[in-house]
mmCIF file of C-alpha atoms in Angstrom:
data_model
loop_
_atom_site.group_PDB
_atom_site.id
_atom_site.type_symbol
_atom_site.label_atom_id
_atom_site.label_comp_id
_atom_site.label_asym_id
_atom_site.label_seq_id
_atom_site.Cartn_x
_atom_site.Cartn_y
_atom_site.Cartn_z
ATOM 1 C CA UNK A 1 14.707 26.504 6.569
ATOM 2 C CA UNK A 2 12.999 22.914 7.342
ATOM 3 C CA UNK A 3 9.702 22.820 6.891
ATOM 4 C CA UNK A 4 10.092 20.562 10.422
ATOM 5 C CA UNK A 5 12.506 20.270 12.869
ATOM 6 C CA UNK A 6 11.654 17.132 15.265
ATOM 7 C CA UNK A 7 13.822 17.685 18.569
ATOM 8 C CA UNK A 8 15.326 15.960 21.329
ATOM 9 C CA UNK A 9 14.485 12.709 19.723
ATOM 10 C CA UNK A 10 15.460 9.734 21.309
ATOM 11 C CA UNK A 11 16.216 6.154 20.055
ATOM 12 C CA UNK A 12 15.582 2.919 21.960
ATOM 13 C CA UNK A 13 19.257 2.517 20.459
ATOM 14 C CA UNK A 14 20.271 5.198 23.062
ATOM 15 C CA UNK A 15 20.886 8.584 20.704
ATOM 16 C CA UNK A 16 19.808 11.518 20.880
ATOM 17 C CA UNK A 17 19.179 13.243 17.618
ATOM 18 C CA UNK A 18 17.531 16.492 16.036
ATOM 19 C CA UNK A 19 16.117 15.698 12.568
ATOM 20 C CA UNK A 20 15.478 18.262 9.861
ATOM 21 C CA UNK A 21 12.252 17.304 7.430
ATOM 22 C CA UNK A 22 11.861 19.080 4.023
ATOM 23 C CA UNK A 23 8.779 18.451 1.249
ATOM 24 C CA UNK A 24 8.270 15.252 3.240
ATOM 25 C CA UNK A 25 11.805 13.695 3.467
ATOM 26 C CA UNK A 26 14.490 13.460 5.830
ATOM 27 C CA UNK A 27 17.063 16.049 4.856
ATOM 28 C CA UNK A 28 19.116 16.173 7.727
ATOM 29 C CA UNK A 29 20.038 14.171 11.009
ATOM 30 C CA UNK A 30 22.712 15.774 13.422
ATOM 31 C CA UNK A 31 23.141 15.798 17.124
ATOM 32 C CA UNK A 32 21.492 18.933 17.332
ATOM 33 C CA UNK A 33 19.979 21.144 14.467
ATOM 34 C CA UNK A 34 20.981 25.074 14.326
ATOM 35 C CA UNK A 35 18.222 26.087 11.892
ATOM 36 C CA UNK A 36 15.257 26.431 12.613
ATOM 37 C CA UNK A 37 11.905 25.035 11.435
ATOM 38 C CA UNK A 38 8.469 26.587 10.074
ATOM 39 C CA UNK A 39 7.250 23.685 12.382
ATOM 40 C CA UNK A 40 9.508 22.193 15.485
ATOM 41 C CA UNK A 41 8.095 19.045 17.231
ATOM 42 C CA UNK A 42 9.778 18.522 20.543
ATOM 43 C CA UNK A 43 10.172 15.214 21.859
ATOM 44 C CA UNK A 44 8.745 15.002 26.423
ATOM 45 C CA UNK A 45 10.965 13.423 28.773
ATOM 46 C CA UNK A 46 10.252 9.197 28.344
ATOM 47 C CA UNK A 47 9.445 9.603 24.909
ATOM 48 C CA UNK A 48 11.095 7.588 21.959
ATOM 49 C CA UNK A 49 11.035 7.913 18.134
ATOM 50 C CA UNK A 50 11.618 5.265 15.268
ATOM 51 C CA UNK A 51 11.052 4.998 12.079
ATOM 52 C CA UNK A 52 6.770 5.114 11.178
ATOM 53 C CA UNK A 53 5.160 1.961 11.925
ATOM 54 C CA UNK A 54 3.440 -0.428 8.959
ATOM 55 C CA UNK A 55 1.237 -2.933 9.528
ATOM 56 C CA UNK A 56 1.605 -5.100 6.299
ATOM 57 C CA UNK A 57 -1.635 -6.951 7.102
ATOM 58 C CA UNK A 58 -4.569 -4.894 7.193
ATOM 59 C CA UNK A 59 -8.086 -4.632 5.703
ATOM 60 C CA UNK A 60 -9.318 -1.445 5.453
ATOM 61 C CA UNK A 61 -11.565 -0.959 2.423
ATOM 62 C CA UNK A 62 -15.048 0.597 4.048
ATOM 63 C CA UNK A 63 -17.422 -0.234 1.215
ATOM 64 C CA UNK A 64 -16.773 -4.157 1.507
ATOM 65 C CA UNK A 65 -19.177 -5.636 4.072
ATOM 66 C CA UNK A 66 -17.161 -8.745 5.191
ATOM 67 C CA UNK A 67 -13.930 -7.745 6.523
ATOM 68 C CA UNK A 68 -13.522 -3.663 6.396
ATOM 69 C CA UNK A 69 -12.436 -0.928 8.583
ATOM 70 C CA UNK A 70 -11.321 2.983 8.074
ATOM 71 C CA UNK A 71 -7.163 3.145 7.055
ATOM 72 C CA UNK A 72 -7.287 6.397 9.676
ATOM 73 C CA UNK A 73 -8.632 4.594 12.117
ATOM 74 C CA UNK A 74 -5.998 1.572 12.282
ATOM 75 C CA UNK A 75 -3.393 3.731 11.198
ATOM 76 C CA UNK A 76 -2.490 7.175 12.111
ATOM 77 C CA UNK A 77 -4.813 7.122 15.178
ATOM 78 C CA UNK A 78 -2.814 4.330 16.151
ATOM 79 C CA UNK A 79 0.612 5.682 16.085
ATOM 80 C CA UNK A 80 0.806 3.485 12.236
ATOM 81 C CA UNK A 81 2.227 5.358 9.415
ATOM 82 C CA UNK A 82 1.478 3.258 6.750
ATOM 83 C CA UNK A 83 -0.703 0.128 6.434
ATOM 84 C CA UNK A 84 -1.081 -2.380 3.670
ATOM 85 C CA UNK A 85 -4.625 -3.982 2.887
ATOM 86 C CA UNK A 86 -3.655 -7.786 2.282
ATOM 87 C CA UNK A 87 -6.136 -8.606 -0.522
ATOM 88 C CA UNK A 88 -9.723 -7.006 0.279
ATOM 89 C CA UNK A 89 -10.255 -6.287 -3.346
ATOM 90 C CA UNK A 90 -9.097 -7.672 -6.341
ATOM 91 C CA UNK A 91 -9.062 -6.251 -9.940
ATOM 92 C CA UNK A 92 -12.800 -5.515 -10.438
ATOM 93 C CA UNK A 93 -13.218 -3.277 -7.371
ATOM 94 C CA UNK A 94 -8.974 -2.089 -6.932
ATOM 95 C CA UNK A 95 -9.488 1.509 -8.522
ATOM 96 C CA UNK A 96 -12.029 2.216 -5.790
ATOM 97 C CA UNK A 97 -10.090 1.255 -3.279
ATOM 98 C CA UNK A 98 -7.519 3.467 -4.682
ATOM 99 C CA UNK A 99 -9.682 6.854 -5.084
ATOM 100 C CA UNK A 100 -10.651 6.236 -1.054
ATOM 101 C CA UNK A 101 -7.045 5.423 0.108
ATOM 102 C CA UNK A 102 -6.141 8.644 -1.685
ATOM 103 C CA UNK A 103 -8.011 10.635 0.953
ATOM 104 C CA UNK A 104 -6.628 9.036 3.873
ATOM 105 C CA UNK A 105 -3.262 10.560 6.048
ATOM 106 C CA UNK A 106 -2.042 7.107 6.855
ATOM 107 C CA UNK A 107 -0.170 5.807 3.871
ATOM 108 C CA UNK A 108 -2.126 3.084 2.286
ATOM 109 C CA UNK A 109 -1.065 0.490 0.219
ATOM 110 C CA UNK A 110 -2.535 -2.692 -0.923
ATOM 111 C CA UNK A 111 -2.120 -5.936 -2.187
ATOM 112 C CA UNK A 112 -4.095 -7.504 -5.219
ATOM 113 C CA UNK A 113 -6.516 -10.436 -4.418
ATOM 114 C CA UNK A 114 -5.922 -12.977 -7.334
ATOM 115 C CA UNK A 115 -9.688 -13.476 -7.582
ATOM 116 C CA UNK A 116 -11.292 -10.531 -8.943
ATOM 117 C CA UNK A 117 -14.065 -8.951 -6.464
ATOM 118 C CA UNK A 118 -11.456 -9.232 -3.642
ATOM 119 C CA UNK A 119 -13.211 -11.201 -0.269
ATOM 120 C CA UNK A 120 -16.976 -9.931 -0.843
ATOM 121 C CA UNK A 121 -17.638 -13.606 0.100
ATOM 122 C CA UNK A 122 -15.674 -15.793 2.151
ATOM 123 C CA UNK A 123 -15.008 -18.339 -0.439
ATOM 124 C CA UNK A 124 -13.724 -16.538 -3.171
ATOM 125 C CA UNK A 125 -10.921 -19.253 -4.785
ATOM 126 C CA UNK A 126 -13.803 -21.664 -4.510
ATOM 127 C CA UNK A 127 -14.736 -20.465 -8.099
ATOM 128 C CA UNK A 128 -11.703 -20.459 -10.368
ATOM 129 C CA UNK A 129 -13.277 -18.045 -13.054
ATOM 130 C CA UNK A 130 -12.860 -15.150 -10.764
ATOM 131 C CA UNK A 131 -8.696 -15.742 -11.007
ATOM 132 C CA UNK A 132 -7.486 -14.076 -14.322
ATOM 133 C CA UNK A 133 -4.553 -13.648 -15.081
ATOM 134 C CA UNK A 134 -4.495 -10.933 -18.097
ATOM 135 C CA UNK A 135 -7.198 -8.273 -15.801
ATOM 136 C CA UNK A 136 -4.540 -8.957 -12.478
ATOM 137 C CA UNK A 137 -1.936 -7.752 -14.777
ATOM 138 C CA UNK A 138 -3.848 -4.737 -16.333
ATOM 139 C CA UNK A 139 -4.642 -3.499 -12.728
ATOM 140 C CA UNK A 140 -1.008 -4.006 -11.644
ATOM 141 C CA UNK A 141 0.267 -1.094 -14.523
ATOM 142 C CA UNK A 142 -2.514 1.078 -13.701
ATOM 143 C CA UNK A 143 -1.595 1.200 -10.318
ATOM 144 C CA UNK A 144 1.982 0.173 -9.512
ATOM 145 C CA UNK A 145 2.619 2.698 -6.843
ATOM 146 C CA UNK A 146 -0.573 1.373 -4.785
ATOM 147 C CA UNK A 147 -0.551 -2.196 -5.544
ATOM 148 C CA UNK A 148 2.491 -4.106 -3.783
ATOM 149 C CA UNK A 149 1.968 -7.750 -3.943
ATOM 150 C CA UNK A 150 -1.076 -10.139 -4.779
ATOM 151 C CA UNK A 151 -2.962 -12.307 -1.621
ATOM 152 C CA UNK A 152 -4.215 -15.679 -2.064
ATOM 153 C CA UNK A 153 -6.013 -17.050 0.953
ATOM 154 C CA UNK A 154 -5.609 -20.991 0.954
ATOM 155 C CA UNK A 155 -7.811 -22.350 3.658
ATOM 156 C CA UNK A 156 -10.802 -25.003 3.353
ATOM 157 C CA UNK A 157 -13.260 -22.525 3.442
ATOM 158 C CA UNK A 158 -11.934 -20.082 1.086
ATOM 159 C CA UNK A 159 -10.636 -22.459 -2.386
ATOM 160 C CA UNK A 160 -13.478 -25.002 -1.318
ATOM 161 C CA UNK A 161 -12.740 -28.031 -3.561
ATOM 162 C CA UNK A 162 -10.101 -26.191 -5.970
ATOM 163 C CA UNK A 163 -7.099 -27.382 -3.415
ATOM 164 C CA UNK A 164 -4.083 -26.048 -4.405
ATOM 165 C CA UNK A 165 -5.008 -24.760 -7.881
ATOM 166 C CA UNK A 166 -5.592 -21.110 -6.769
ATOM 167 C CA UNK A 167 -2.255 -20.771 -5.201
ATOM 168 C CA UNK A 168 -0.221 -22.429 -8.419
ATOM 169 C CA UNK A 169 -1.965 -19.975 -10.618
ATOM 170 C CA UNK A 170 -0.931 -16.613 -7.942
ATOM 171 C CA UNK A 171 2.799 -18.556 -8.269
ATOM 172 C CA UNK A 172 2.340 -18.325 -12.110
ATOM 173 C CA UNK A 173 0.852 -14.668 -12.074
ATOM 174 C CA UNK A 174 4.131 -13.754 -9.701
ATOM 175 C CA UNK A 175 6.485 -15.051 -12.392
ATOM 176 C CA UNK A 176 4.871 -13.151 -15.235
ATOM 177 C CA UNK A 177 5.048 -9.676 -12.601
ATOM 178 C CA UNK A 178 8.201 -10.077 -11.215
ATOM 179 C CA UNK A 179 9.645 -8.410 -8.593
ATOM 180 C CA UNK A 180 5.966 -9.042 -7.071
ATOM 181 C CA UNK A 181 5.396 -10.163 -3.731
ATOM 182 C CA UNK A 182 3.025 -12.869 -2.533
ATOM 183 C CA UNK A 183 1.247 -13.054 0.452
ATOM 184 C CA UNK A 184 -0.339 -16.488 1.455
ATOM 185 C CA UNK A 185 -2.941 -17.015 4.067
ATOM 186 C CA UNK A 186 -3.184 -20.017 6.065
ATOM 187 C CA UNK A 187 -5.709 -21.906 7.868
ATOM 188 C CA UNK A 188 -7.503 -24.766 8.077
ATOM 189 C CA UNK A 189 -6.920 -28.072 5.484
ATOM 190 C CA UNK A 190 -6.982 -29.351 2.866
ATOM 191 C CA UNK A 191 -4.594 -27.408 1.229
ATOM 192 C CA UNK A 192 -2.177 -29.152 3.568
ATOM 193 C CA UNK A 193 -0.047 -26.777 5.354
ATOM 194 C CA UNK A 194 3.359 -28.771 3.515
ATOM 195 C CA UNK A 195 2.067 -28.763 0.573
ATOM 196 C CA UNK A 196 1.166 -25.194 0.313
ATOM 197 C CA UNK A 197 5.075 -24.559 2.020
ATOM 198 C CA UNK A 198 6.214 -26.929 -0.517
ATOM 199 C CA UNK A 199 4.734 -24.226 -3.203
ATOM 200 C CA UNK A 200 6.570 -21.123 -1.561
ATOM 201 C CA UNK A 201 9.755 -19.573 -2.006
ATOM 202 C CA UNK A 202 12.520 -16.984 -1.082
ATOM 203 C CA UNK A 203 10.544 -13.637 -0.435
ATOM 204 C CA UNK A 204 7.089 -15.063 -0.311
ATOM 205 C CA UNK A 205 4.873 -14.024 2.855
ATOM 206 C CA UNK A 206 3.247 -16.768 5.074
ATOM 207 C CA UNK A 207 0.882 -14.893 7.098
ATOM 208 C CA UNK A 208 -1.052 -15.894 10.234
ATOM 209 C CA UNK A 209 2.422 -17.986 11.248
ATOM 210 C CA UNK A 210 1.342 -18.655 14.704
ATOM 211 C CA UNK A 211 -2.200 -19.721 14.722
ATOM 212 C CA UNK A 212 -3.227 -22.511 17.232
ATOM 213 C CA UNK A 213 -5.178 -24.958 13.730
ATOM 214 C CA UNK A 214 -3.898 -28.464 13.184
ATOM 215 C CA UNK A 215 -2.949 -27.757 10.222
ATOM 216 C CA UNK A 216 -0.489 -25.152 11.620
ATOM 217 C CA UNK A 217 3.558 -25.089 11.834
ATOM 218 C CA UNK A 218 2.845 -27.117 15.182
ATOM 219 C CA UNK A 219 2.669 -30.305 15.932
ATOM 220 C CA UNK A 220 0.343 -30.957 18.707
ATOM 221 C CA UNK A 221 0.634 -34.552 19.463
ATOM 222 C CA UNK A 222 4.589 -34.107 19.799
ATOM 223 C CA UNK A 223 4.442 -30.241 21.181
ATOM 224 C CA UNK A 224 6.910 -29.783 18.183
ATOM 225 C CA UNK A 225 7.608 -27.339 14.499
ATOM 226 C CA UNK A 226 6.905 -29.799 11.844
ATOM 227 C CA UNK A 227 10.243 -30.367 10.347
ATOM 228 C CA UNK A 228 8.839 -29.466 7.076
ATOM 229 C CA UNK A 229 8.377 -25.717 8.750
ATOM 230 C CA UNK A 230 12.113 -25.825 10.024
ATOM 231 C CA UNK A 231 12.793 -26.449 6.260
ATOM 232 C CA UNK A 232 11.130 -23.262 4.775
ATOM 233 C CA UNK A 233 11.702 -20.793 7.453
ATOM 234 C CA UNK A 234 15.560 -21.626 6.472
ATOM 235 C CA UNK A 235 14.520 -21.571 2.775
ATOM 236 C CA UNK A 236 13.960 -18.168 3.318
ATOM 237 C CA UNK A 237 10.191 -18.091 2.836
ATOM 238 C CA UNK A 238 8.951 -14.983 5.080
ATOM 239 C CA UNK A 239 6.732 -15.612 8.380
ATOM 240 C CA UNK A 240 4.218 -12.881 9.544
ATOM 241 C CA UNK A 241 2.210 -12.992 12.321
ATOM 242 C CA UNK A 242 -1.456 -11.657 10.966
ATOM 243 C CA UNK A 243 -3.255 -12.175 14.730
ATOM 244 C CA UNK A 244 -6.786 -11.427 13.121
ATOM 245 C CA UNK A 245 -9.269 -12.957 15.294
ATOM 246 C CA UNK A 246 -8.956 -16.519 14.883
ATOM 247 C CA UNK A 247 -4.676 -16.402 13.791
ATOM 248 C CA UNK A 248 -2.498 -16.339 16.957
ATOM 249 C CA UNK A 249 -1.940 -18.844 19.941
ATOM 250 C CA UNK A 250 0.251 -17.780 22.513
ATOM 251 C CA UNK A 251 1.545 -21.289 23.160
ATOM 252 C CA UNK A 252 2.752 -21.416 19.206
ATOM 253 C CA UNK A 253 4.480 -18.634 19.424
ATOM 254 C CA UNK A 254 6.661 -19.746 22.612
ATOM 255 C CA UNK A 255 7.405 -23.139 21.012
ATOM 256 C CA UNK A 256 8.360 -20.854 17.869
ATOM 257 C CA UNK A 257 10.350 -19.340 19.608
ATOM 258 C CA UNK A 258 12.006 -22.079 21.725
ATOM 259 C CA UNK A 259 12.782 -23.758 18.718
ATOM 260 C CA UNK A 260 13.939 -20.952 16.429
ATOM 261 C CA UNK A 261 11.498 -19.611 14.702
ATOM 262 C CA UNK A 262 11.023 -15.630 14.939
ATOM 263 C CA UNK A 263 8.160 -13.774 13.392
ATOM 264 C CA UNK A 264 10.111 -11.870 10.415
ATOM 265 C CA UNK A 265 7.307 -9.541 10.397
ATOM 266 C CA UNK A 266 4.493 -8.277 13.288
ATOM 267 C CA UNK A 267 1.023 -7.066 11.901
ATOM 268 C CA UNK A 268 -2.860 -7.324 13.253
ATOM 269 C CA UNK A 269 -5.182 -8.540 9.937
ATOM 270 C CA UNK A 270 -7.242 -5.780 12.182
ATOM 271 C CA UNK A 271 -10.865 -4.931 11.006
ATOM 272 C CA UNK A 272 -13.816 -3.303 12.116
ATOM 273 C CA UNK A 273 -14.999 -6.180 14.488
ATOM 274 C CA UNK A 274 -11.582 -7.131 16.227
ATOM 275 C CA UNK A 275 -10.730 -3.365 16.343
ATOM 276 C CA UNK A 276 -13.410 -2.976 18.502
ATOM 277 C CA UNK A 277 -14.118 -6.145 20.100
ATOM 278 C CA UNK A 278 -10.566 -7.643 20.456
ATOM 279 C CA UNK A 279 -8.465 -9.977 20.500
ATOM 280 C CA UNK A 280 -6.630 -7.708 18.322
ATOM 281 C CA UNK A 281 -7.713 -4.115 19.094
ATOM 282 C CA UNK A 282 -4.481 -2.442 17.241
ATOM 283 C CA UNK A 283 -0.282 -2.753 16.571
ATOM 284 C CA UNK A 284 0.816 -1.792 19.837
ATOM 285 C CA UNK A 285 -1.415 -4.613 21.445
ATOM 286 C CA UNK A 286 -0.102 -6.958 19.123
ATOM 287 C CA UNK A 287 3.485 -5.611 19.324
ATOM 288 C CA UNK A 288 2.901 -5.836 23.178
ATOM 289 C CA UNK A 289 2.122 -9.907 22.719
ATOM 290 C CA UNK A 290 5.468 -10.700 21.215
ATOM 291 C CA UNK A 291 7.167 -8.616 23.731
ATOM 292 C CA UNK A 292 5.187 -11.438 26.388
ATOM 293 C CA UNK A 293 7.067 -14.279 24.107
ATOM 294 C CA UNK A 294 10.438 -12.672 24.241
ATOM 295 C CA UNK A 295 11.117 -10.828 21.739
ATOM 296 C CA UNK A 296 12.910 -7.307 22.402
ATOM 297 C CA UNK A 297 11.688 -4.053 22.128
ATOM 298 C CA UNK A 298 14.410 -3.261 19.680
ATOM 299 C CA UNK A 299 13.454 -6.754 17.662
ATOM 300 C CA UNK A 300 9.767 -6.046 17.710
ATOM 301 C CA UNK A 301 10.527 -2.754 16.153
ATOM 302 C CA UNK A 302 12.616 -3.582 13.499
ATOM 303 C CA UNK A 303 9.587 -6.425 12.627
ATOM 304 C CA UNK A 304 7.038 -3.083 12.139
ATOM 305 C CA UNK A 305 10.037 -1.212 10.413
ATOM 306 C CA UNK A 306 12.150 -1.979 8.246
ATOM 307 C CA UNK A 307 11.408 -5.504 7.898
ATOM 308 C CA UNK A 308 8.124 -5.091 6.577
ATOM 309 C CA UNK A 309 9.640 -2.257 4.332
ATOM 310 C CA UNK A 310 11.950 -4.670 2.718
ATOM 311 C CA UNK A 311 9.294 -7.303 2.300
ATOM 312 C CA UNK A 312 7.572 -4.924 0.100
ATOM 313 C CA UNK A 313 9.889 -3.012 -2.002
ATOM 314 C CA UNK A 314 8.805 0.246 0.496
ATOM 315 C CA UNK A 315 12.225 1.626 -0.704
ATOM 316 C CA UNK A 316 11.932 5.269 1.147
ATOM 317 C CA UNK A 317 10.012 3.721 4.579
ATOM 318 C CA UNK A 318 11.433 1.890 7.773
ATOM 319 C CA UNK A 319 14.211 4.127 8.383
ATOM 320 C CA UNK A 320 15.522 6.972 9.878
ATOM 321 C CA UNK A 321 17.634 7.840 7.547
ATOM 322 C CA UNK A 322 18.314 11.015 5.195
ATOM 323 C CA UNK A 323 16.912 10.635 2.055
ATOM 324 C CA UNK A 324 13.749 8.300 3.618
ATOM 325 C CA UNK A 325 10.246 9.596 4.044
ATOM 326 C CA UNK A 326 9.613 11.347 6.875
ATOM 327 C CA UNK A 327 7.358 8.914 8.422
ATOM 328 C CA UNK A 328 7.722 8.412 12.056
ATOM 329 C CA UNK A 329 6.211 7.245 15.486
ATOM 330 C CA UNK A 330 7.081 8.841 19.215
ATOM 331 C CA UNK A 331 5.866 6.206 21.959
ATOM 332 C CA UNK A 332 6.268 5.853 25.418
ATOM 333 C CA UNK A 333 6.491 2.593 27.627
ATOM 334 C CA UNK A 334 3.548 2.733 30.551
ATOM 335 C CA UNK A 335 4.560 0.038 33.616
ATOM 336 C CA UNK A 336 0.782 -0.697 34.328
ATOM 337 C CA UNK A 337 -0.548 -4.002 34.536
ATOM 338 C CA UNK A 338 -2.638 -5.158 31.655
ATOM 339 C CA UNK A 339 -4.369 -8.550 29.976
ATOM 340 C CA UNK A 340 -3.492 -9.623 26.390
ATOM 341 C CA UNK A 341 -5.360 -12.222 25.089
ATOM 342 C CA UNK A 342 -4.545 -14.432 22.138
ATOM 343 C CA UNK A 343 -7.033 -15.472 19.225
ATOM 344 C CA UNK A 344 -8.091 -18.370 21.038
ATOM 345 C CA UNK A 345 -9.107 -16.911 24.611
ATOM 346 C CA UNK A 346 -5.640 -17.419 26.207
ATOM 347 C CA UNK A 347 -4.474 -14.540 28.704
ATOM 348 C CA UNK A 348 -1.069 -12.796 29.373
ATOM 349 C CA UNK A 349 -0.678 -10.687 32.059
ATOM 350 C CA UNK A 350 1.991 -7.783 31.331
ATOM 351 C CA UNK A 351 3.265 -5.326 33.453
ATOM 352 C CA UNK A 352 4.712 -2.729 30.712
ATOM 353 C CA UNK A 353 2.559 -1.146 27.577
ATOM 354 C CA UNK A 354 3.995 0.638 24.641
ATOM 355 C CA UNK A 355 2.099 3.120 23.595
ATOM 356 C CA UNK A 356 1.779 5.453 20.221
ATOM 357 C CA UNK A 357 1.862 8.693 21.298
ATOM 358 C CA UNK A 358 2.188 10.627 17.682
ATOM 359 C CA UNK A 359 2.611 10.046 14.080
ATOM 360 C CA UNK A 360 4.260 12.195 11.979
ATOM 361 C CA UNK A 361 3.517 12.068 8.084
ATOM 362 C CA UNK A 362 5.320 13.049 5.391
ATOM 363 C CA UNK A 363 6.333 15.941 8.483
ATOM 364 C CA UNK A 364 2.858 16.198 9.265
ATOM 365 C CA UNK A 365 2.289 15.658 12.814
ATOM 366 C CA UNK A 366 -1.136 13.752 14.051
ATOM 367 C CA UNK A 367 -1.673 12.975 17.744
ATOM 368 C CA UNK A 368 -2.590 9.759 18.662
ATOM 369 C CA UNK A 369 -6.185 8.733 19.309
ATOM 370 C CA UNK A 370 -6.065 5.353 21.696
#
C-alpha cells in the first residue's frame, strides 16, 4: 500500500496521472493506480500539479535583524516546497540556522556567505578579515547536506573599498571545494559589472539580473543589453531573477527578453519586509511578473523547479519522476485583474493569476495560506 496516492493530477503538458508515494519518494506514476493509499489526495477540476516549486534566493534565518523571515511563511504557506537561503549566515552562525531549519515543514538549504557572520550589517565584505577560507571549508564539511553553495554580494555598499578582492577570494574558495555553486549579487558600482562577469565562469549564478541600476545589464543610453553581458550569458553564466526590494525592473526584463536574454531561474529575494509590504510578496507574484514579460507558464514552471534543482545539485528534486522526492505544488489559474509592481514602482496590470493551492512535501499535504 502506498503512503499517499495523488489522483487526477493534471499537468500543463496535458497529461492526467496518478502518483503513488512511499517513504517520501515518488514510487509509481501511471494513468491510473489501482492500489489504495493510506492517504489520498484528489485534485479538483481546474487544478494542476507540478514538481514542488523551489525559490533559490530567500532570506529566512529568523534570528537576524537586517534580512530575515520564517521558512514556512515564505515556503509551504506560499506553495513553495524548497527554499535556498542566499547567504544570510556565514561560518560563525550557520550551525544555529541549521538547527532552526530542521524544524520547518519546508525543505531548507543554505548558501554560505563568505563573510563569517553573514549579513549582520550591510557591509559584510568591507572587512577582509571576515573571509576565512579554512573556516568556510570546515563548515562545508560539517553540513554537506544543508549547504549547497556559497554567496558573495558584490556591490559598493557591501564591499566598501575592497573592489573585486572578495569575489577573487570567493572564486578561490570555490575552486578548493568543487563542485560548489557560487551565487554573486550585483548592485551599484564599484565594482563594475563587466569586471564581475569577467571573473565568473560557466555554472556560476548571477542574481538580480534584471535590476534597473546603471551598473546593471541594460545600457541606459542605447537601451540595449551591454555586449559583455551577452558574452557572459553565452558563456553559460546562470542568470537568476532575485527580485528583491530594489532589484527587478520590468523594462530591463522586457528588453532582455526581446534581445534573447532570459532568466535561467526565477527567485524572489524575499524577506519579511518585502513580503509584507511588497513589492515581492511571494514566488507566485514574481512568476506572474515574468509571465507579463512574455515567458510561457511552462517556461516559468521549469525555472522554479528543474532549473534551480540542477543549478544547486538537488538531484532528487525538480521533476515529477519515479525515484524523486515526493514534493509537489498544486495550483490553479484565476482569470482576475491584478496590479503588479516592480522594484522601481512601475506597474503592470495582468488578467490571469497563478495561485498555489496546496504544497506536498515528502508526501505530506499542506494547504497554502495566501
